[in-house]
mmCIF file of C-alpha atoms in Angstrom:
data_model
loop_
_atom_site.group_PDB
_atom_site.id
_atom_site.type_symbol
_atom_site.label_atom_id
_atom_site.label_comp_id
_atom_site.label_asym_id
_atom_site.label_seq_id
_atom_site.Cartn_x
_atom_site.Cartn_y
_atom_site.Cartn_z
ATOM 1 C CA MET A 158 -16.288 12.990 -0.938
ATOM 2 C CA ALA A 159 -15.971 12.815 2.843
ATOM 3 C CA LYS A 160 -14.062 15.622 4.522
ATOM 4 C CA ALA A 161 -10.710 14.747 6.003
ATOM 5 C CA THR A 162 -11.515 16.526 9.251
ATOM 6 C CA ASP A 163 -14.397 14.145 9.952
ATOM 7 C CA GLY A 164 -12.067 11.338 10.990
ATOM 8 C CA GLU A 165 -8.907 12.960 12.298
ATOM 9 C CA VAL A 166 -6.845 10.593 14.382
ATOM 10 C CA ASN A 167 -5.053 11.720 17.506
ATOM 11 C CA GLU A 168 -2.412 9.581 19.128
ATOM 12 C CA LYS A 169 -2.319 9.415 22.921
ATOM 13 C CA LYS A 170 -0.553 7.312 25.503
ATOM 14 C CA ILE A 171 -2.286 5.409 28.245
ATOM 15 C CA SER A 172 -0.909 3.173 30.940
ATOM 16 C CA ASN A 173 -1.452 -0.552 30.617
ATOM 17 C CA SER A 174 0.174 -2.325 33.550
ATOM 18 C CA GLU A 175 3.850 -1.410 33.163
ATOM 19 C CA GLU A 176 3.661 -0.834 29.403
ATOM 20 C CA MET A 177 2.458 2.054 27.257
ATOM 21 C CA ASP A 178 0.060 1.319 24.403
ATOM 22 C CA LEU A 179 -0.736 3.615 21.510
ATOM 23 C CA VAL A 180 -4.474 4.229 21.274
ATOM 24 C CA LEU A 181 -6.201 5.638 18.219
ATOM 25 C CA ASP A 182 -9.421 7.641 18.390
ATOM 26 C CA GLY A 183 -12.303 5.221 18.775
ATOM 27 C CA GLY A 184 -10.403 2.789 20.942
ATOM 28 C CA PHE A 185 -8.214 0.637 18.658
ATOM 29 C CA VAL A 186 -5.232 -0.291 20.829
ATOM 30 C CA VAL A 187 -1.988 -0.698 18.944
ATOM 31 C CA PRO A 188 -0.019 -3.854 19.838
ATOM 32 C CA ASN A 189 3.289 -3.245 21.588
ATOM 33 C CA ALA A 190 5.121 -5.277 18.957
ATOM 34 C CA ASN A 191 4.699 -6.657 15.471
ATOM 35 C CA ALA A 192 4.215 -10.302 14.554
ATOM 36 C CA PHE A 193 7.920 -10.944 15.242
ATOM 37 C CA GLY A 194 8.008 -9.247 18.656
ATOM 38 C CA HIS A 195 9.867 -6.158 17.405
ATOM 39 C CA THR A 196 8.836 -2.519 17.047
ATOM 40 C CA PHE A 197 7.005 -1.752 13.803
ATOM 41 C CA ARG A 198 8.934 -0.972 10.608
ATOM 42 C CA ASP A 199 12.315 -1.464 12.263
ATOM 43 C CA TYR A 200 14.479 -2.449 9.309
ATOM 44 C CA ASN A 201 17.525 -2.874 11.542
ATOM 45 C CA ALA A 202 15.963 -5.276 14.040
ATOM 46 C CA GLU A 203 17.792 -8.567 14.357
ATOM 47 C CA SER A 204 15.291 -11.032 12.962
ATOM 48 C CA GLU A 205 15.184 -13.934 10.576
ATOM 49 C CA ARG A 206 13.693 -11.612 7.931
ATOM 50 C CA GLN A 207 16.169 -8.718 8.240
ATOM 51 C CA GLU A 208 18.687 -9.902 5.639
ATOM 52 C CA GLY A 209 15.993 -10.949 3.193
ATOM 53 C CA VAL A 210 14.202 -7.595 3.484
ATOM 54 C CA GLU A 211 17.407 -5.658 2.805
ATOM 55 C CA ASN A 212 18.297 -7.814 -0.192
ATOM 56 C CA PHE A 213 14.788 -7.258 -1.495
ATOM 57 C CA TYR A 214 15.225 -3.482 -1.365
ATOM 58 C CA LYS A 215 18.635 -3.634 -3.002
ATOM 59 C CA THR A 216 17.145 -5.304 -6.087
ATOM 60 C CA ASN A 217 14.066 -3.084 -5.987
ATOM 61 C CA HIS A 218 16.060 0.145 -5.898
ATOM 62 C CA ILE A 219 18.380 -0.900 -8.701
ATOM 63 C CA CYS A 220 15.668 -2.097 -11.083
ATOM 64 C CA GLN A 221 12.798 0.376 -10.608
ATOM 65 C CA THR A 222 13.617 2.872 -13.359
ATOM 66 C CA TYR A 223 11.406 5.382 -15.159
ATOM 67 C CA ASP A 224 11.425 3.285 -18.350
ATOM 68 C CA PHE A 225 10.600 0.087 -16.438
ATOM 69 C CA VAL A 226 7.587 1.703 -14.759
ATOM 70 C CA LYS A 227 6.266 3.073 -18.050
ATOM 71 C CA LYS A 228 6.539 -0.373 -19.603
ATOM 72 C CA MET A 229 4.703 -2.052 -16.702
ATOM 73 C CA ARG A 230 1.876 0.526 -16.677
ATOM 74 C CA GLU A 231 1.348 0.206 -20.419
ATOM 75 C CA GLU A 232 1.304 -3.587 -20.265
ATOM 76 C CA TYR A 233 -0.724 -4.175 -17.118
ATOM 77 C CA GLY A 234 -3.052 -1.264 -17.775
ATOM 78 C CA LYS A 235 -4.678 -3.205 -20.611
ATOM 79 C CA LEU A 236 -6.795 -5.230 -18.149
ATOM 80 C CA ASP A 237 -7.823 -7.614 -20.902
ATOM 81 C CA LYS A 238 -6.825 -11.070 -19.629
ATOM 82 C CA VAL A 239 -9.103 -12.168 -16.781
ATOM 83 C CA GLU A 240 -12.501 -11.357 -15.261
ATOM 84 C CA MET A 241 -12.734 -12.031 -11.538
ATOM 85 C CA GLY A 242 -14.532 -10.746 -8.433
ATOM 86 C CA ILE A 243 -12.684 -8.946 -5.630
ATOM 87 C CA TRP A 244 -13.423 -11.517 -2.918
ATOM 88 C CA GLU A 245 -12.165 -14.262 -5.208
ATOM 89 C CA CYS A 246 -8.892 -12.383 -5.502
ATOM 90 C CA CYS A 247 -8.742 -11.928 -1.714
ATOM 91 C CA GLU A 248 -9.000 -15.696 -1.282
ATOM 92 C CA LEU A 249 -6.156 -16.239 -3.752
ATOM 93 C CA LEU A 250 -3.916 -14.213 -1.435
ATOM 94 C CA ASN A 251 -4.086 -16.932 1.233
ATOM 95 C CA ASN A 252 -0.734 -18.433 0.231
ATOM 96 C CA ILE A 253 1.151 -15.197 -0.374
ATOM 97 C CA VAL A 254 3.695 -13.695 2.048
ATOM 98 C CA ASP A 255 5.255 -10.273 1.404
ATOM 99 C CA GLU A 256 9.062 -10.620 1.533
ATOM 100 C CA SER A 257 9.545 -6.852 1.933
ATOM 101 C CA ASP A 258 7.513 -6.567 5.141
ATOM 102 C CA PRO A 259 9.555 -6.588 8.379
ATOM 103 C CA ASP A 260 6.385 -6.822 10.494
ATOM 104 C CA LEU A 261 4.350 -9.697 9.104
ATOM 105 C CA ASP A 262 4.616 -13.255 7.876
ATOM 106 C CA GLU A 263 0.916 -14.152 7.939
ATOM 107 C CA PRO A 264 -1.059 -14.764 4.710
ATOM 108 C CA GLN A 265 -2.118 -11.480 3.153
ATOM 109 C CA ILE A 266 -5.874 -12.002 3.586
ATOM 110 C CA GLU A 267 -5.306 -12.005 7.357
ATOM 111 C CA HIS A 268 -3.704 -8.559 7.149
ATOM 112 C CA LEU A 269 -6.458 -7.212 4.892
ATOM 113 C CA LEU A 270 -9.165 -8.212 7.351
ATOM 114 C CA GLN A 271 -7.166 -7.064 10.393
ATOM 115 C CA THR A 272 -6.848 -3.630 8.792
ATOM 116 C CA ALA A 273 -10.470 -3.420 7.685
ATOM 117 C CA GLU A 274 -11.892 -4.572 11.014
ATOM 118 C CA ALA A 275 -9.739 -2.154 13.019
ATOM 119 C CA ILE A 276 -10.951 0.737 10.848
ATOM 120 C CA ARG A 277 -14.549 -0.488 11.100
ATOM 121 C CA ARG A 278 -14.435 -0.405 14.906
ATOM 122 C CA ASP A 279 -13.141 3.152 15.080
ATOM 123 C CA HIS A 280 -14.901 4.659 12.027
ATOM 124 C CA PRO A 281 -18.234 2.784 11.767
ATOM 125 C CA ASP A 282 -19.861 5.327 9.438
ATOM 126 C CA GLU A 283 -17.116 5.349 6.787
ATOM 127 C CA ASP A 284 -17.935 2.118 4.970
ATOM 128 C CA TRP A 285 -15.835 3.155 1.954
ATOM 129 C CA LEU A 286 -12.813 3.225 4.280
ATOM 130 C CA HIS A 287 -13.629 -0.264 5.594
ATOM 131 C CA LEU A 288 -13.647 -1.565 2.019
ATOM 132 C CA THR A 289 -10.462 0.322 1.190
ATOM 133 C CA GLY A 290 -8.849 -1.444 4.139
ATOM 134 C CA LEU A 291 -9.930 -4.786 2.747
ATOM 135 C CA ILE A 292 -8.740 -4.246 -0.827
ATOM 136 C CA HIS A 293 -5.695 -1.982 -0.435
ATOM 137 C CA ASP A 294 -3.255 -4.885 -0.893
ATOM 138 C CA VAL A 295 -5.284 -7.000 -3.329
ATOM 139 C CA GLY A 296 -2.859 -5.960 -6.067
ATOM 140 C CA LYS A 297 -0.438 -8.422 -4.471
ATOM 141 C CA ILE A 298 -2.352 -10.994 -6.492
ATOM 142 C CA LEU A 299 0.494 -10.348 -8.951
ATOM 143 C CA LEU A 300 2.585 -12.596 -6.699
ATOM 144 C CA HIS A 301 0.309 -15.562 -7.282
ATOM 145 C CA PRO A 302 2.040 -18.075 -9.610
ATOM 146 C CA LYS A 303 -1.146 -18.529 -11.653
ATOM 147 C CA PHE A 304 -1.615 -14.793 -12.020
ATOM 148 C CA SER A 305 1.750 -13.262 -12.827
ATOM 149 C CA LYS A 306 5.422 -14.093 -13.178
ATOM 150 C CA LEU A 307 6.627 -10.808 -11.705
ATOM 151 C CA PRO A 308 9.274 -11.070 -8.959
ATOM 152 C CA GLN A 309 8.593 -9.713 -5.465
ATOM 153 C CA TRP A 310 10.671 -6.567 -6.041
ATOM 154 C CA ALA A 311 8.230 -5.547 -8.811
ATOM 155 C CA VAL A 312 5.119 -6.089 -6.689
ATOM 156 C CA VAL A 313 5.672 -5.175 -3.028
ATOM 157 C CA GLY A 314 7.723 -2.836 -0.842
ATOM 158 C CA ASP A 315 7.762 0.896 -0.164
ATOM 159 C CA THR A 316 6.942 2.965 -3.248
ATOM 160 C CA TYR A 317 8.451 6.251 -4.445
ATOM 161 C CA PRO A 318 8.365 8.483 -7.527
ATOM 162 C CA VAL A 319 10.549 7.673 -10.506
ATOM 163 C CA GLY A 320 11.589 10.345 -12.992
ATOM 164 C CA CYS A 321 12.973 12.644 -10.303
ATOM 165 C CA ALA A 322 15.561 12.459 -7.521
ATOM 166 C CA PHE A 323 15.233 9.625 -5.008
ATOM 167 C CA ASP A 324 14.685 11.222 -1.595
ATOM 168 C CA ASP A 325 17.094 10.323 1.207
ATOM 169 C CA SER A 326 14.192 9.257 3.449
ATOM 170 C CA ILE A 327 13.408 6.195 1.304
ATOM 171 C CA VAL A 328 14.354 3.013 3.143
ATOM 172 C CA HIS A 329 17.770 1.617 2.135
ATOM 173 C CA HIS A 330 18.386 4.680 -0.045
ATOM 174 C CA LYS A 331 22.057 3.727 -0.549
ATOM 175 C CA TYR A 332 21.149 1.141 -3.173
ATOM 176 C CA PHE A 333 19.759 3.756 -5.560
ATOM 177 C CA LYS A 334 23.327 4.591 -6.510
ATOM 178 C CA GLU A 335 23.245 1.539 -8.764
ATOM 179 C CA ASN A 336 19.976 2.565 -10.438
ATOM 180 C CA PRO A 337 20.593 3.828 -14.022
ATOM 181 C CA ASP A 338 18.386 6.881 -13.341
ATOM 182 C CA PHE A 339 20.484 7.975 -10.352
ATOM 183 C CA LYS A 340 23.112 9.703 -12.505
ATOM 184 C CA ASN A 341 20.824 10.644 -15.394
ATOM 185 C CA PRO A 342 20.411 14.466 -15.407
ATOM 186 C CA LYS A 343 16.946 14.046 -16.906
ATOM 187 C CA TYR A 344 15.721 12.181 -13.843
ATOM 188 C CA ASN A 345 17.960 13.086 -10.882
ATOM 189 C CA THR A 346 16.873 16.662 -10.085
ATOM 190 C CA LYS A 347 14.260 17.645 -7.496
ATOM 191 C CA ASN A 348 11.446 17.951 -10.057
ATOM 192 C CA GLY A 349 12.922 15.749 -12.761
ATOM 193 C CA VAL A 350 10.358 15.313 -15.565
ATOM 194 C CA TYR A 351 7.591 16.904 -13.432
ATOM 195 C CA SER A 352 6.629 20.435 -12.459
ATOM 196 C CA GLU A 353 6.007 21.893 -9.029
ATOM 197 C CA GLY A 354 2.446 21.225 -7.848
ATOM 198 C CA CYS A 355 1.634 18.997 -10.841
ATOM 199 C CA GLY A 356 -0.361 16.598 -8.662
ATOM 200 C CA LEU A 357 0.525 13.021 -7.754
ATOM 201 C CA GLU A 358 -1.947 11.711 -10.326
ATOM 202 C CA ASN A 359 0.591 12.838 -12.935
ATOM 203 C CA VAL A 360 3.608 11.283 -11.207
ATOM 204 C CA LEU A 361 4.912 7.807 -12.047
ATOM 205 C CA MET A 362 5.431 5.711 -8.930
ATOM 206 C CA SER A 363 7.689 2.675 -8.653
ATOM 207 C CA TRP A 364 5.730 -0.230 -10.071
ATOM 208 C CA GLY A 365 3.926 -2.587 -7.736
ATOM 209 C CA HIS A 366 0.659 -3.778 -6.266
ATOM 210 C CA ASP A 367 -0.420 -0.269 -5.224
ATOM 211 C CA ASP A 368 -0.397 1.195 -8.722
ATOM 212 C CA TYR A 369 -1.814 -1.988 -10.228
ATOM 213 C CA MET A 370 -4.822 -2.120 -7.878
ATOM 214 C CA TYR A 371 -5.381 1.602 -8.385
ATOM 215 C CA MET A 372 -5.606 1.066 -12.140
ATOM 216 C CA VAL A 373 -7.880 -1.955 -11.705
ATOM 217 C CA ALA A 374 -10.267 -0.024 -9.449
ATOM 218 C CA LYS A 375 -10.296 3.132 -11.557
ATOM 219 C CA GLU A 376 -10.670 1.448 -14.951
ATOM 220 C CA ASN A 377 -13.427 -0.833 -13.625
ATOM 221 C CA LYS A 378 -15.277 2.358 -12.600
ATOM 222 C CA THR A 379 -15.418 1.918 -8.849
ATOM 223 C CA THR A 380 -17.588 4.425 -6.987
ATOM 224 C CA LEU A 381 -15.111 4.723 -4.120
ATOM 225 C CA PRO A 382 -14.368 8.393 -3.316
ATOM 226 C CA SER A 383 -11.112 9.875 -4.553
ATOM 227 C CA ALA A 384 -9.654 9.463 -1.047
ATOM 228 C CA GLY A 385 -10.135 5.700 -1.367
ATOM 229 C CA LEU A 386 -8.295 5.587 -4.688
ATOM 230 C CA PHE A 387 -5.561 7.823 -3.249
ATOM 231 C CA ILE A 388 -5.083 5.434 -0.325
ATOM 232 C CA ILE A 389 -4.893 2.409 -2.619
ATOM 233 C CA ARG A 390 -2.264 4.015 -4.843
ATOM 234 C CA PHE A 391 -0.107 5.693 -2.198
ATOM 235 C CA HIS A 392 -0.419 3.615 0.980
ATOM 236 C CA SER A 393 3.150 2.323 0.527
ATOM 237 C CA PHE A 394 4.526 5.806 -0.271
ATOM 238 C CA TYR A 395 6.059 6.157 3.195
ATOM 239 C CA ALA A 396 8.597 8.803 2.168
ATOM 240 C CA MET A 397 5.652 11.130 1.544
ATOM 241 C CA HIS A 398 3.115 10.386 4.246
ATOM 242 C CA ARG A 399 5.549 9.620 7.078
ATOM 243 C CA SER A 400 8.613 11.714 6.194
ATOM 244 C CA GLY A 401 7.005 14.617 4.323
ATOM 245 C CA ALA A 402 9.045 14.129 1.150
ATOM 246 C CA TYR A 403 7.811 15.080 -2.345
ATOM 247 C CA LYS A 404 5.242 17.583 -1.029
ATOM 248 C CA HIS A 405 6.400 19.942 -3.813
ATOM 249 C CA LEU A 406 4.718 17.676 -6.376
ATOM 250 C CA MET A 407 1.346 17.607 -4.610
ATOM 251 C CA ASN A 408 -1.726 19.732 -5.367
ATOM 252 C CA LYS A 409 -4.651 20.769 -3.154
ATOM 253 C CA GLU A 410 -6.641 17.563 -3.664
ATOM 254 C CA ASP A 411 -3.569 15.493 -2.788
ATOM 255 C CA MET A 412 -3.186 17.391 0.482
ATOM 256 C CA GLU A 413 -6.831 16.767 1.385
ATOM 257 C CA ASN A 414 -6.615 13.071 0.572
ATOM 258 C CA LEU A 415 -3.345 12.799 2.484
ATOM 259 C CA GLU A 416 -5.253 13.383 5.721
ATOM 260 C CA TRP A 417 -7.325 10.271 5.057
ATOM 261 C CA LEU A 418 -4.190 8.329 4.141
ATOM 262 C CA LYS A 419 -2.603 9.254 7.469
ATOM 263 C CA ILE A 420 -5.672 7.888 9.246
ATOM 264 C CA PHE A 421 -5.618 4.713 7.187
ATOM 265 C CA ASN A 422 -1.876 4.185 7.552
ATOM 266 C CA LYS A 423 -2.076 3.717 11.299
ATOM 267 C CA TYR A 424 -4.433 0.787 10.891
ATOM 268 C CA ASP A 425 -2.534 -0.652 7.925
ATOM 269 C CA LEU A 426 0.705 -0.614 9.902
ATOM 270 C CA TYR A 427 -0.274 -1.313 13.481
ATOM 271 C CA SER A 428 -2.836 -4.066 12.887
ATOM 272 C CA LYS A 429 -0.048 -6.459 11.821
ATOM 273 C CA SER A 430 -0.239 -8.726 14.834
ATOM 274 C CA LYS A 431 -1.076 -12.326 15.665
ATOM 275 C CA VAL A 432 -4.722 -11.400 16.344
ATOM 276 C CA ARG A 433 -6.854 -13.550 14.038
ATOM 277 C CA VAL A 434 -10.094 -12.570 12.295
ATOM 278 C CA ASP A 435 -13.024 -14.952 11.781
ATOM 279 C CA VAL A 436 -13.205 -14.743 7.990
ATOM 280 C CA GLU A 437 -16.594 -16.418 7.565
ATOM 281 C CA LYS A 438 -18.180 -14.218 10.218
ATOM 282 C CA VAL A 439 -17.213 -10.918 8.565
ATOM 283 C CA LYS A 440 -17.431 -12.089 4.946
ATOM 284 C CA PRO A 441 -21.129 -11.132 4.373
ATOM 285 C CA TYR A 442 -20.472 -7.538 5.436
ATOM 286 C CA TYR A 443 -17.553 -7.079 3.074
ATOM 287 C CA LEU A 444 -19.366 -8.774 0.213
ATOM 288 C CA SER A 445 -22.119 -6.174 0.633
ATOM 289 C CA LEU A 446 -19.550 -3.358 0.412
ATOM 290 C CA ILE A 447 -17.957 -4.862 -2.673
ATOM 291 C CA GLU A 448 -21.387 -5.002 -4.311
ATOM 292 C CA LYS A 449 -22.004 -1.363 -3.365
ATOM 293 C CA TYR A 450 -18.772 0.061 -4.749
ATOM 294 C CA PHE A 451 -17.680 -2.351 -7.518
ATOM 295 C CA PRO A 452 -19.105 -4.355 -10.422
ATOM 296 C CA VAL A 453 -19.595 -8.095 -9.847
ATOM 297 C CA LYS A 454 -16.658 -8.993 -12.080
ATOM 298 C CA LEU A 455 -13.593 -6.839 -12.632
ATOM 299 C CA ARG A 456 -11.189 -6.883 -15.568
ATOM 300 C CA TRP A 457 -7.588 -7.776 -14.674
ATOM 301 C CA PHE A 458 -4.330 -8.232 -16.545
ATOM 302 C CA THR A 459 -2.146 -11.243 -15.854
ATOM 303 C CA GLY A 460 1.377 -11.571 -17.106
#
């Protein structure tokens, strides 16, 4: 597996006319604003999506219980319903918009390619990371009406552990008070059903596209390095990789992979702009990466 220190990202400020742009190592310049003209991940910004995003998280936080997650993992982990290639799934995302995202209202395939291409420019030798950028949100295929009947709150949004206390840093934390696990002594302590340093592989995360795509990739025997699988499963775990929460559950391998996730996260977040990608132009490159790291057809579960 690649070493985390090979691609460390340093943030620095440079002057651009009268504005200050964030520049990542390699030259990717972060837009000054998201697709709505606001700062990134500002859940309090006055926008047409603000109310909808908050309502989304209210339902999400009430319904994502330990028992619900176990049920979803057991059901969707069967992967016995459909065989389909990764690019085919990417194309199905064209008509899907993530209701939990305060930064983006473009079709998901646009975001996947924006992320992948930004990483490719700055880290040309890490092709596994380019592919991870492309497929990290493919699990959102669960939102497609022909693929699943799951509601948005069970597919997208920030993720967090279930089976232990909900950390205060989780967005819209106040709504957890209505979650049945919130007052359950089995689940509401710091460690809950887990032990210190048990490793995130052994922790149940709120159910959604991250965990689903992780299971699809792993069970279809991808040859992506463990850092790639870690990124796929935990890229929406903002309480951990942006706020430092839940470090007590992590082991040594988690800490190493976290460095790659921090690199990836900058591109995942800050590439959400109106800059378009020529899909047909870059398609051959990503098809070659899919062929390198995945079987031609993958097994999926639809519900």
